[in-house]
């Protein structure tokens, strides 16, 4: 799961600013998924981000746990439910990849 290959012809459609514990959107800390035809690439610059993947939006126990240390990244496939946890010193951003122009479209969906 941590390195599902993003197709080589896909491009980055959008990138987030850097997030820390102080400014991370709450949706990322709860069940959410990437949109259809969108891969998420979570890039950790400092600290540790732990990624938990779930079989569906109702699952409470993760089927996947990936610990992403500073200098590394992990990918999340389209429409896969997941959430993250951050170490106190974590700093990361997310690149959203697609093979289609996604201007003005949501890159992820939260459970609630």
PDB file of C-alpha atoms in Angstrom:
ATOM      1  CA  UNK A   1       0.000   0.000   0.000  1.00  0.00           C
ATOM      2  CA  UNK A   2       2.729   2.523   0.837  1.00  0.00           C
ATOM      3  CA  UNK A   3       3.973   2.654  -2.722  1.00  0.00           C
ATOM      4  CA  UNK A   4       1.097   1.853  -5.026  1.00  0.00           C
ATOM      5  CA  UNK A   5       2.362   3.104  -8.320  1.00  0.00           C
ATOM      6  CA  UNK A   6       0.885   6.298  -9.697  1.00  0.00           C
ATOM      7  CA  UNK A   7       0.552   5.818 -13.466  1.00  0.00           C
ATOM      8  CA  UNK A   8       3.476   7.471 -15.262  1.00  0.00           C
ATOM      9  CA  UNK A   9       1.269   9.615 -17.506  1.00  0.00           C
ATOM     10  CA  UNK A  10      -0.589  11.199 -14.563  1.00  0.00           C
ATOM     11  CA  UNK A  11       0.330  14.705 -13.374  1.00  0.00           C
ATOM     12  CA  UNK A  12      -0.001  16.677 -10.154  1.00  0.00           C
ATOM     13  CA  UNK A  13      -3.320  18.535 -10.252  1.00  0.00           C
ATOM     14  CA  UNK A  14      -2.974  20.268  -6.888  1.00  0.00           C
ATOM     15  CA  UNK A  15      -0.651  20.419  -3.887  1.00  0.00           C
ATOM     16  CA  UNK A  16      -1.516  21.436  -0.354  1.00  0.00           C
ATOM     17  CA  UNK A  17       0.529  23.812   1.768  1.00  0.00           C
ATOM     18  CA  UNK A  18       2.615  22.239   4.530  1.00  0.00           C
ATOM     19  CA  UNK A  19       0.550  21.014   7.473  1.00  0.00           C
ATOM     20  CA  UNK A  20       1.536  20.545  11.120  1.00  0.00           C
ATOM     21  CA  UNK A  21      -0.444  19.508  14.206  1.00  0.00           C
ATOM     22  CA  UNK A  22      -1.474  23.154  14.566  1.00  0.00           C
ATOM     23  CA  UNK A  23      -3.053  23.581  11.123  1.00  0.00           C
ATOM     24  CA  UNK A  24      -3.904  20.126   9.765  1.00  0.00           C
ATOM     25  CA  UNK A  25      -7.496  20.010   8.458  1.00  0.00           C
ATOM     26  CA  UNK A  26      -9.631  17.917  10.807  1.00  0.00           C
ATOM     27  CA  UNK A  27     -10.995  15.925   7.834  1.00  0.00           C
ATOM     28  CA  UNK A  28      -7.542  14.343   7.363  1.00  0.00           C
ATOM     29  CA  UNK A  29      -7.604  13.007  10.928  1.00  0.00           C
ATOM     30  CA  UNK A  30     -10.891  11.145  10.386  1.00  0.00           C
ATOM     31  CA  UNK A  31     -12.195   8.741   7.734  1.00  0.00           C
ATOM     32  CA  UNK A  32     -11.922  10.286   4.270  1.00  0.00           C
ATOM     33  CA  UNK A  33     -11.040   9.089   0.804  1.00  0.00           C
ATOM     34  CA  UNK A  34      -9.431  10.419  -2.323  1.00  0.00           C
ATOM     35  CA  UNK A  35     -11.802  11.259  -5.147  1.00  0.00           C
ATOM     36  CA  UNK A  36     -12.395   9.004  -8.155  1.00  0.00           C
ATOM     37  CA  UNK A  37      -9.424   9.014 -10.543  1.00  0.00           C
ATOM     38  CA  UNK A  38      -7.198  10.773  -7.978  1.00  0.00           C
ATOM     39  CA  UNK A  39      -4.123   9.415  -6.189  1.00  0.00           C
ATOM     40  CA  UNK A  40      -2.906  11.119  -3.028  1.00  0.00           C
ATOM     41  CA  UNK A  41       0.844  11.315  -2.360  1.00  0.00           C
ATOM     42  CA  UNK A  42       1.583  12.160   1.259  1.00  0.00           C
ATOM     43  CA  UNK A  43       5.114  13.605   1.602  1.00  0.00           C
ATOM     44  CA  UNK A  44       6.600  13.914   5.091  1.00  0.00           C
ATOM     45  CA  UNK A  45       9.228  16.630   5.586  1.00  0.00           C
ATOM     46  CA  UNK A  46       9.685  16.381   9.359  1.00  0.00           C
ATOM     47  CA  UNK A  47       8.568  14.005  12.089  1.00  0.00           C
ATOM     48  CA  UNK A  48       6.290  11.037  11.416  1.00  0.00           C
ATOM     49  CA  UNK A  49       2.854  10.640   9.836  1.00  0.00           C
ATOM     50  CA  UNK A  50       1.020   7.344  10.310  1.00  0.00           C
ATOM     51  CA  UNK A  51      -1.459   6.368   7.601  1.00  0.00           C
ATOM     52  CA  UNK A  52      -4.346   4.003   8.394  1.00  0.00           C
ATOM     53  CA  UNK A  53      -6.294   2.446   5.509  1.00  0.00           C
ATOM     54  CA  UNK A  54      -9.785   0.976   5.874  1.00  0.00           C
ATOM     55  CA  UNK A  55     -11.773  -1.576   3.867  1.00  0.00           C
ATOM     56  CA  UNK A  56     -14.712   0.848   3.609  1.00  0.00           C
ATOM     57  CA  UNK A  57     -16.168   3.975   5.183  1.00  0.00           C
ATOM     58  CA  UNK A  58     -17.762   1.999   8.040  1.00  0.00           C
ATOM     59  CA  UNK A  59     -14.703  -0.030   9.092  1.00  0.00           C
ATOM     60  CA  UNK A  60     -13.333   0.925  12.503  1.00  0.00           C
ATOM     61  CA  UNK A  61     -10.232  -1.286  12.421  1.00  0.00           C
ATOM     62  CA  UNK A  62      -7.579  -0.467   9.823  1.00  0.00           C
ATOM     63  CA  UNK A  63      -6.524  -3.095   7.313  1.00  0.00           C
ATOM     64  CA  UNK A  64      -3.331  -1.157   6.541  1.00  0.00           C
ATOM     65  CA  UNK A  65      -0.929   0.814   8.727  1.00  0.00           C
ATOM     66  CA  UNK A  66       1.988   2.680   7.135  1.00  0.00           C
ATOM     67  CA  UNK A  67       4.464   4.690   9.201  1.00  0.00           C
ATOM     68  CA  UNK A  68       5.924   7.455   7.022  1.00  0.00           C
ATOM     69  CA  UNK A  69       9.127   8.971   8.365  1.00  0.00           C
ATOM     70  CA  UNK A  70      10.663  12.323   7.407  1.00  0.00           C
ATOM     71  CA  UNK A  71      12.022  12.261   3.863  1.00  0.00           C
ATOM     72  CA  UNK A  72       9.610   9.554   2.700  1.00  0.00           C
ATOM     73  CA  UNK A  73       6.192   9.406   1.085  1.00  0.00           C
ATOM     74  CA  UNK A  74       3.262   7.038   0.688  1.00  0.00           C
ATOM     75  CA  UNK A  75       0.482   6.911  -1.880  1.00  0.00           C
ATOM     76  CA  UNK A  76      -3.232   6.455  -1.395  1.00  0.00           C
ATOM     77  CA  UNK A  77      -5.230   5.064  -4.327  1.00  0.00           C
ATOM     78  CA  UNK A  78      -8.464   6.585  -5.649  1.00  0.00           C
ATOM     79  CA  UNK A  79     -11.528   6.203  -3.439  1.00  0.00           C
ATOM     80  CA  UNK A  80      -9.670   4.385  -0.627  1.00  0.00           C
ATOM     81  CA  UNK A  81     -10.846   5.245   2.898  1.00  0.00           C
ATOM     82  CA  UNK A  82      -8.092   6.320   5.271  1.00  0.00           C
ATOM     83  CA  UNK A  83      -7.032   8.701   8.029  1.00  0.00           C
ATOM     84  CA  UNK A  84      -3.720   9.912   9.447  1.00  0.00           C
ATOM     85  CA  UNK A  85      -2.052  10.617  12.793  1.00  0.00           C
ATOM     86  CA  UNK A  86       0.835  13.038  13.275  1.00  0.00           C
ATOM     87  CA  UNK A  87       3.799  13.149  15.625  1.00  0.00           C
ATOM     88  CA  UNK A  88       4.123  16.436  17.528  1.00  0.00           C
ATOM     89  CA  UNK A  89       6.872  17.627  15.159  1.00  0.00           C
ATOM     90  CA  UNK A  90       5.302  16.389  11.901  1.00  0.00           C
ATOM     91  CA  UNK A  91       5.276  18.568   8.802  1.00  0.00           C
ATOM     92  CA  UNK A  92       3.842  17.214   5.541  1.00  0.00           C
ATOM     93  CA  UNK A  93       1.978  18.064   2.385  1.00  0.00           C
ATOM     94  CA  UNK A  94      -0.156  16.168  -0.101  1.00  0.00           C
ATOM     95  CA  UNK A  95       0.111  16.086  -3.889  1.00  0.00           C
ATOM     96  CA  UNK A  96      -3.019  15.050  -5.777  1.00  0.00           C
ATOM     97  CA  UNK A  97      -2.344  13.227  -9.072  1.00  0.00           C
ATOM     98  CA  UNK A  98      -4.751  12.468 -11.939  1.00  0.00           C
ATOM     99  CA  UNK A  99      -4.746  11.824 -15.669  1.00  0.00           C
ATOM    100  CA  UNK A 100      -7.541  14.370 -16.171  1.00  0.00           C
ATOM    101  CA  UNK A 101      -7.787  18.094 -15.494  1.00  0.00           C
ATOM    102  CA  UNK A 102      -9.386  18.373 -12.054  1.00  0.00           C
ATOM    103  CA  UNK A 103      -9.472  22.181 -11.838  1.00  0.00           C
ATOM    104  CA  UNK A 104     -12.182  23.252  -9.430  1.00  0.00           C
ATOM    105  CA  UNK A 105     -13.020  19.689  -8.360  1.00  0.00           C
ATOM    106  CA  UNK A 106     -12.725  18.200  -4.878  1.00  0.00           C
ATOM    107  CA  UNK A 107      -9.683  15.984  -4.389  1.00  0.00           C
ATOM    108  CA  UNK A 108     -11.094  14.061  -1.411  1.00  0.00           C
ATOM    109  CA  UNK A 109     -14.347  13.342   0.438  1.00  0.00           C
ATOM    110  CA  UNK A 110     -14.838  13.129   4.194  1.00  0.00           C
ATOM    111  CA  UNK A 111     -17.162  10.680   5.905  1.00  0.00           C
ATOM    112  CA  UNK A 112     -19.416  13.258   7.504  1.00  0.00           C
TER     113      UNK A 112
END
